[in-house]
């Protein structure tokens, strides 16, 4: 490793099957799915019946009440998650120069439910009832903004919006800031469309699951998959330079963000963008496909898209059957939160030498050319993980993570 490496020193997770990092990781290794019928509101009349919802946690219930009127629940979850990541890294923002810290937490939907509620007030009660916080609480940059305000982080900040690929792209943005001298970047992705307005848009989305059996709802790389299930949540990581982390005595280094690549292909069935993004990420990391020990797949759960990704993996690895994991089968697709959560999961796999499995799929039901990890997790020494993500509209992103 080089002192110029950008490393991950803290992880925060808020997911449907775990409201902190270790509970999420334990549930993921056990194959515990959070996909079930909606509970937050009545979905009668909607064609989408299943989702993966984030349950309330003690940290969420302890959130400062004075901030409740100005924040969407999603934003509060992102702030709680950032707090957990900072605590995990033992970073005290008050002890650092405010311009030495930045934020890049992607959120393609912004405070969607907050916006819906205020529009209901506008048309139902009149403009006088609309909250002044509507001016920013709905905005897709609200996660980065509120986290930066809460922690006094006035350094380089931003948001990269590329739907499911946005979590990886935001981590790459943060890595560039660290390389240019920012001491600490708080980065990742958080999203939710689980409100009536969000569900109305999902109801006409191509590839969304319209079934009502949670056990058969989201089966990546399975020919009978009924499509993807929407979820919510995400992950926040703390990024620092290797030298900076060592100098301040960071308690943990989970891994190195060794390479990133992004590509675009407007053809949703084409896998060429994934191949280009993965090769660019490996080249930047100074590695080849032969060095990859595990792939965390985009795993759309849509047969045509999964076939395209399987073809992309064969193009990358040839006859070599690299283990492929798809933990989002347990928590649904979280938009920009999904790829950030996959990056966090990959880092935990590097730490513990365990590859999560996809439940509900038998080995004989998978593509024989694809080594999809199914049934139970697989113990394996892991030095390099490749995380893949695709966003609606043609975005593709890939990140290489290596063990410190």
Coordinates of C-alpha atoms in Angstrom, one line a residue:
X1 CA 0.0 0.0 0.0
X2 CA 1.0 3.6 -0.6
X3 CA 0.5 6.5 1.7
X4 CA -1.4 8.1 -1.2
X5 CA -4.0 5.3 -1.1
X6 CA -7.6 6.3 -0.1
X7 CA -8.9 4.0 2.6
X8 CA -12.2 3.4 4.3
X9 CA -11.9 3.9 8.1
X10 CA -15.6 3.9 9.0
X11 CA -18.8 2.2 7.9
X12 CA -22.4 3.1 8.7
X13 CA -25.3 1.0 7.4
X14 CA -29.1 1.5 7.7
X15 CA -30.8 -1.3 5.7
X16 CA -34.1 -3.0 5.7
X17 CA -32.6 -6.1 7.3
X18 CA -30.3 -4.3 9.8
X19 CA -30.2 -0.8 11.3
X20 CA -26.5 -0.9 12.1
X21 CA -23.5 -2.3 10.3
X22 CA -23.1 -5.5 12.3
X23 CA -26.8 -6.4 12.5
X24 CA -27.0 -5.9 8.8
X25 CA -23.9 -8.1 8.2
X26 CA -25.2 -10.9 10.5
X27 CA -28.6 -10.9 8.8
X28 CA -27.0 -10.9 5.3
X29 CA -24.8 -13.9 6.2
X30 CA -27.9 -15.7 7.5
X31 CA -29.8 -14.9 4.3
X32 CA -32.5 -13.0 6.2
X33 CA -34.7 -11.2 3.7
X34 CA -36.6 -8.0 4.5
X35 CA -38.9 -8.2 1.5
X36 CA -42.5 -8.4 2.5
X37 CA -45.9 -6.6 1.9
X38 CA -46.0 -2.9 2.4
X39 CA -46.9 -1.8 6.0
X40 CA -46.3 2.0 5.8
X41 CA -49.5 2.8 3.9
X42 CA -52.4 1.1 2.1
X43 CA -51.3 -0.1 -1.3
X44 CA -54.8 -1.2 -2.4
X45 CA -55.0 -0.5 -6.1
X46 CA -51.2 -0.3 -6.7
X47 CA -49.7 -3.1 -8.8
X48 CA -46.6 -3.1 -6.7
X49 CA -47.3 -4.9 -3.4
X50 CA -43.9 -5.8 -2.0
X51 CA -41.0 -3.7 -0.6
X52 CA -38.1 -3.8 1.8
X53 CA -38.7 -1.1 4.5
X54 CA -36.2 0.1 7.0
X55 CA -37.7 -0.4 10.5
X56 CA -37.4 2.2 13.2
X57 CA -34.3 2.0 15.3
X58 CA -33.2 3.5 18.7
X59 CA -30.9 5.9 16.9
X60 CA -33.8 7.2 14.7
X61 CA -36.1 7.6 17.7
X62 CA -33.4 9.6 19.4
X63 CA -33.0 12.0 16.5
X64 CA -33.2 15.7 17.6
X65 CA -36.9 16.7 17.6
X66 CA -36.1 20.3 16.5
X67 CA -35.0 18.9 13.1
X68 CA -38.1 16.9 12.5
X69 CA -40.1 19.7 10.8
X70 CA -37.4 20.4 8.3
X71 CA -36.3 16.9 7.2
X72 CA -37.7 13.9 5.4
X73 CA -37.4 10.6 7.1
X74 CA -34.9 9.5 4.5
X75 CA -32.7 12.5 5.3
X76 CA -32.9 11.7 9.0
X77 CA -31.8 8.1 8.3
X78 CA -28.8 9.4 6.2
X79 CA -27.8 11.7 9.1
X80 CA -28.0 8.9 11.6
X81 CA -26.0 6.6 9.3
X82 CA -23.3 9.3 8.9
X83 CA -23.1 9.6 12.7
X84 CA -22.6 5.9 12.9
X85 CA -19.8 5.9 10.3
X86 CA -18.0 8.8 12.0
X87 CA -18.2 7.1 15.3
X88 CA -16.9 3.8 13.8
X89 CA -13.9 5.8 12.3
X90 CA -13.4 7.6 15.7
X91 CA -13.6 10.9 13.8
X92 CA -14.7 13.9 15.9
X93 CA -15.8 16.6 13.5
X94 CA -15.5 19.2 16.2
X95 CA -11.8 18.4 16.6
X96 CA -11.0 19.0 12.9
X97 CA -10.7 22.1 10.8
X98 CA -14.1 22.6 9.2
X99 CA -12.7 23.1 5.7
X100 CA -10.8 19.8 6.0
X101 CA -14.0 17.8 5.9
X102 CA -16.5 17.2 3.0
X103 CA -19.6 15.3 2.1
X104 CA -20.8 13.4 -0.9
X105 CA -23.9 11.3 -0.1
X106 CA -25.9 10.6 -3.2
X107 CA -29.7 10.6 -3.1
X108 CA -31.5 10.4 -6.4
X109 CA -34.9 10.9 -4.9
X110 CA -34.2 13.6 -2.3
X111 CA -36.9 14.0 0.3
X112 CA -39.6 12.6 -1.8
X113 CA -42.2 11.9 0.9
X114 CA -41.6 15.4 2.4
X115 CA -42.3 16.9 -1.0
X116 CA -45.4 14.8 -1.5
X117 CA -46.8 15.9 1.9
X118 CA -46.3 19.6 1.2
X119 CA -47.9 19.3 -2.2
X120 CA -50.9 17.7 -0.5
X121 CA -51.1 20.7 1.8
X122 CA -50.8 23.1 -1.1
X123 CA -53.7 21.6 -3.0
X124 CA -55.8 20.6 0.0
X125 CA -55.3 23.4 2.5
X126 CA -53.8 26.3 0.6
X127 CA -50.3 27.8 0.1
X128 CA -50.2 29.2 3.6
X129 CA -49.8 25.7 5.0
X130 CA -46.8 24.8 2.9
X131 CA -43.6 24.5 5.0
X132 CA -40.8 27.0 4.2
X133 CA -38.5 24.0 4.5
X134 CA -40.0 22.7 1.2
X135 CA -37.4 25.0 -0.5
X136 CA -34.7 22.4 0.2
X137 CA -36.1 19.4 2.1
X138 CA -37.2 17.7 -1.2
X139 CA -33.9 18.4 -3.0
X140 CA -31.6 15.6 -4.1
X141 CA -28.6 17.3 -2.5
X142 CA -30.4 17.4 0.9
X143 CA -28.5 14.5 2.4
X144 CA -25.1 16.0 1.7
X145 CA -26.3 19.4 2.9
X146 CA -27.9 18.3 6.2
X147 CA -24.9 16.1 7.0
X148 CA -22.5 18.9 6.3
X149 CA -24.5 21.3 8.5
X150 CA -24.9 18.9 11.3
X151 CA -21.2 18.2 11.5
X152 CA -19.7 21.5 10.5
X153 CA -18.2 20.1 7.3
X154 CA -17.5 23.0 5.0
X155 CA -15.0 21.4 2.7
X156 CA -15.6 20.1 -0.8
X157 CA -19.1 18.6 -1.1
X158 CA -21.4 17.5 -3.8
X159 CA -23.8 14.9 -5.1
X160 CA -23.5 12.6 -8.1
X161 CA -26.8 11.4 -9.5
X162 CA -26.8 8.3 -11.7
X163 CA -29.6 6.3 -10.1
X164 CA -28.3 2.9 -8.9
X165 CA -24.7 3.7 -9.9
X166 CA -24.8 6.9 -7.9
X167 CA -23.5 5.4 -4.7
X168 CA -20.3 4.2 -6.4
X169 CA -19.9 7.4 -8.3
X170 CA -20.2 9.5 -5.1
X171 CA -17.6 7.4 -3.5
X172 CA -15.3 8.1 -6.5
X173 CA -16.0 11.8 -6.2
X174 CA -15.1 11.7 -2.5
X175 CA -11.9 9.7 -3.3
X176 CA -10.8 12.5 -5.7
X177 CA -11.3 15.1 -3.0
X178 CA -9.2 13.1 -0.6
X179 CA -6.4 12.8 -3.2
X180 CA -6.5 16.5 -3.6
X181 CA -6.0 17.1 0.1
X182 CA -9.3 16.9 1.9
X183 CA -8.6 15.1 5.2
X184 CA -12.0 13.4 5.7
X185 CA -14.8 12.7 3.2
X186 CA -18.2 11.3 4.3
X187 CA -19.6 9.6 1.3
X188 CA -22.1 7.0 0.0
X189 CA -25.7 6.8 -1.0
X190 CA -29.2 6.9 0.5
X191 CA -32.6 6.6 -1.2
X192 CA -36.2 5.7 -0.8
X193 CA -39.3 5.8 -3.0
X194 CA -41.6 4.1 -0.5
X195 CA -44.3 6.7 -0.3
X196 CA -47.5 7.0 -2.3
X197 CA -46.0 9.3 -4.9
X198 CA -42.8 7.2 -5.2
X199 CA -44.9 4.0 -5.6
X200 CA -47.0 5.6 -8.3
X201 CA -43.8 6.1 -10.4
X202 CA -42.5 2.6 -9.6
X203 CA -45.8 1.1 -10.6
X204 CA -45.1 2.0 -14.3
X205 CA -41.4 1.1 -14.1
X206 CA -40.1 -1.6 -16.4
X207 CA -38.9 -4.6 -14.5
X208 CA -40.5 -4.0 -11.1
X209 CA -42.0 -7.0 -9.4
X210 CA -45.8 -7.1 -9.4
X211 CA -46.1 -10.4 -7.5
X212 CA -47.1 -10.9 -3.9
X213 CA -44.9 -13.9 -2.8
X214 CA -41.9 -12.5 -0.9
X215 CA -40.0 -15.8 -1.3
X216 CA -40.2 -15.7 -5.1
X217 CA -40.1 -12.0 -5.7
X218 CA -36.5 -11.0 -6.4
X219 CA -34.4 -13.8 -7.7
X220 CA -31.3 -12.4 -9.5
X221 CA -29.9 -14.5 -12.4
X222 CA -32.9 -16.8 -12.2
X223 CA -34.9 -17.4 -15.4
X224 CA -38.3 -17.1 -13.5
X225 CA -37.5 -13.9 -11.6
X226 CA -40.5 -11.6 -11.4
X227 CA -38.4 -8.4 -11.4
X228 CA -36.8 -6.2 -8.8
X229 CA -38.4 -5.2 -5.5
X230 CA -38.0 -1.6 -4.3
X231 CA -36.2 -1.0 -1.0
X232 CA -34.8 1.9 1.0
X233 CA -31.7 2.8 3.0
X234 CA -28.1 2.7 2.1
X235 CA -24.6 3.1 3.5
X236 CA -22.1 5.9 4.4
X237 CA -18.4 5.4 4.4
X238 CA -15.6 7.5 5.9
X239 CA -12.7 8.1 3.4
X240 CA -9.2 9.3 4.3
X241 CA -5.7 9.0 2.9
X242 CA -3.7 6.1 4.2
X243 CA -1.1 8.5 5.6
X244 CA -3.8 10.7 7.3
X245 CA -5.5 7.7 8.8
X246 CA -2.2 6.4 10.2
X247 CA -1.2 9.8 11.5
X248 CA -4.4 10.3 13.6
X249 CA -4.4 6.7 14.7
X250 CA -7.6 5.4 13.0
X251 CA -8.8 2.3 14.9
X252 CA -9.7 0.4 11.7
X253 CA -8.9 0.4 8.0
X254 CA -11.5 -1.8 6.2
X255 CA -10.0 -1.5 2.7
X256 CA -8.6 0.6 -0.1
X257 CA -10.7 2.2 -2.8
X258 CA -8.2 1.0 -5.4
X259 CA -10.0 1.8 -8.7
X260 CA -13.1 3.2 -10.2
X261 CA -14.6 3.3 -13.7
X262 CA -17.8 4.7 -15.2
X263 CA -19.4 4.3 -18.6
X264 CA -22.6 4.9 -20.4
X265 CA -24.7 2.9 -22.8
X266 CA -28.3 4.0 -23.6
X267 CA -29.2 0.4 -24.5
X268 CA -30.5 -1.1 -21.3
X269 CA -29.9 -4.7 -22.5
X270 CA -26.3 -4.0 -23.5
X271 CA -23.6 -5.1 -21.1
X272 CA -20.8 -3.3 -22.8
X273 CA -20.9 -0.3 -20.4
X274 CA -20.3 -2.7 -17.4
X275 CA -17.4 -4.2 -19.2
X276 CA -15.8 -0.9 -20.0
X277 CA -16.4 0.4 -16.4
X278 CA -14.9 -2.7 -14.8
X279 CA -11.8 -2.7 -17.0
X280 CA -11.3 1.0 -16.3
X281 CA -11.6 0.3 -12.6
X282 CA -9.1 -2.6 -12.7
X283 CA -6.6 -0.6 -14.8
X284 CA -6.7 2.3 -12.4
X285 CA -6.1 -0.2 -9.5
X286 CA -3.2 -1.7 -11.4
X287 CA -4.9 -5.1 -11.4
X288 CA -6.3 -7.5 -13.9
X289 CA -9.5 -9.6 -13.9
X290 CA -7.3 -12.5 -12.7
X291 CA -6.8 -10.7 -9.4
X292 CA -10.6 -10.4 -8.6
X293 CA -11.7 -12.8 -5.8
X294 CA -15.4 -11.9 -5.7
X295 CA -17.9 -9.8 -7.7
X296 CA -20.8 -8.0 -6.1
X297 CA -23.2 -7.9 -9.1
X298 CA -25.7 -5.2 -10.1
X299 CA -28.2 -8.2 -10.1
X300 CA -31.2 -6.4 -11.6
X301 CA -33.6 -9.3 -11.1
X302 CA -34.9 -8.8 -14.6
X303 CA -34.0 -11.8 -16.8
X304 CA -32.8 -9.8 -19.9
X305 CA -30.7 -7.5 -17.8
X306 CA -29.3 -10.3 -15.7
X307 CA -28.4 -12.2 -18.9
X308 CA -26.6 -9.1 -20.2
X309 CA -24.6 -8.8 -16.9
X310 CA -23.7 -12.5 -17.0
X311 CA -22.4 -12.0 -20.6
X312 CA -20.4 -9.1 -19.3
X313 CA -18.9 -11.2 -16.6
X314 CA -17.9 -13.9 -19.0
X315 CA -16.3 -11.3 -21.2
X316 CA -14.3 -10.0 -18.3
X317 CA -13.3 -13.4 -16.8
X318 CA -13.5 -15.8 -19.7
X319 CA -13.7 -19.4 -18.4
X320 CA -12.7 -18.5 -14.9
X321 CA -15.7 -18.8 -12.6
X322 CA -15.4 -16.0 -10.1
X323 CA -17.8 -16.1 -7.1
X324 CA -20.7 -13.7 -7.6
X325 CA -22.7 -12.3 -4.8
X326 CA -26.0 -10.4 -4.9
X327 CA -27.0 -9.3 -1.3
X328 CA -29.5 -6.8 -2.6
X329 CA -31.8 -9.8 -3.2
X330 CA -32.4 -9.5 0.6
X331 CA -33.1 -5.8 0.7
X332 CA -34.4 -4.8 -2.7
X333 CA -32.9 -2.2 -5.0
X334 CA -32.2 1.0 -3.1
X335 CA -31.2 3.3 -6.1
X336 CA -28.0 5.1 -5.1
X337 CA -28.2 3.5 -1.7
X338 CA -27.8 0.1 -3.3
X339 CA -24.4 0.4 -4.7
X340 CA -23.1 2.2 -1.6
X341 CA -24.5 -0.7 0.5
X342 CA -22.8 -3.2 -1.8
X343 CA -19.5 -1.4 -1.4
X344 CA -19.9 -1.6 2.4
X345 CA -20.8 -5.3 2.1
X346 CA -17.7 -5.9 0.0
X347 CA -15.5 -4.3 2.6
X348 CA -17.1 -6.6 5.3
X349 CA -16.4 -9.6 3.1
X350 CA -12.8 -8.5 2.8
X351 CA -12.6 -8.2 6.6
X352 CA -14.2 -11.5 7.5
X353 CA -13.5 -13.7 4.4
X354 CA -17.1 -14.5 3.9
X355 CA -19.2 -14.1 0.7
X356 CA -23.0 -13.7 1.2
X357 CA -25.3 -16.0 -0.5
X358 CA -28.6 -15.5 -2.4
X359 CA -31.4 -17.5 -0.8
X360 CA -34.2 -19.3 -2.6
X361 CA -32.2 -20.4 -5.6
X362 CA -30.9 -23.9 -6.1
X363 CA -27.4 -24.3 -7.8
X364 CA -28.9 -26.1 -10.8
X365 CA -31.2 -23.2 -11.5
X366 CA -28.3 -20.8 -12.1
X367 CA -26.3 -20.1 -15.3
X368 CA -23.6 -22.9 -15.3
X369 CA -21.1 -20.4 -16.5
X370 CA -21.8 -18.1 -13.5
X371 CA -20.6 -19.0 -10.0
X372 CA -23.5 -17.4 -8.2
X373 CA -23.1 -18.0 -4.5
X374 CA -26.5 -19.5 -3.3
X375 CA -27.8 -21.4 -0.3
X376 CA -25.2 -20.6 2.4
X377 CA -22.3 -18.1 2.5
X378 CA -19.0 -19.2 1.3
X379 CA -15.8 -18.8 3.4
X380 CA -12.9 -17.7 1.3
X381 CA -9.8 -15.5 1.6
X382 CA -10.6 -12.3 -0.3
X383 CA -8.0 -9.8 -1.3
X384 CA -9.9 -8.0 -4.1
X385 CA -13.6 -7.3 -4.7
X386 CA -15.3 -5.9 -7.7
X387 CA -18.6 -4.0 -7.2
X388 CA -20.8 -3.4 -10.2
X389 CA -23.8 -1.1 -10.6
X390 CA -26.1 0.1 -13.4
X391 CA -28.4 3.1 -13.3
X392 CA -31.6 3.6 -15.2
X393 CA -30.9 5.4 -18.5
X394 CA -27.6 3.8 -19.3
X395 CA -25.3 4.5 -16.4
X396 CA -22.7 1.9 -15.4
X397 CA -20.1 2.1 -12.6
X398 CA -17.5 -0.3 -11.2
X399 CA -15.3 -0.1 -8.1
X400 CA -12.3 -2.2 -7.0
X401 CA -11.8 -2.6 -3.3
X402 CA -8.8 -4.3 -1.9
X403 CA -7.9 -5.6 1.6
X404 CA -5.4 -3.5 3.6

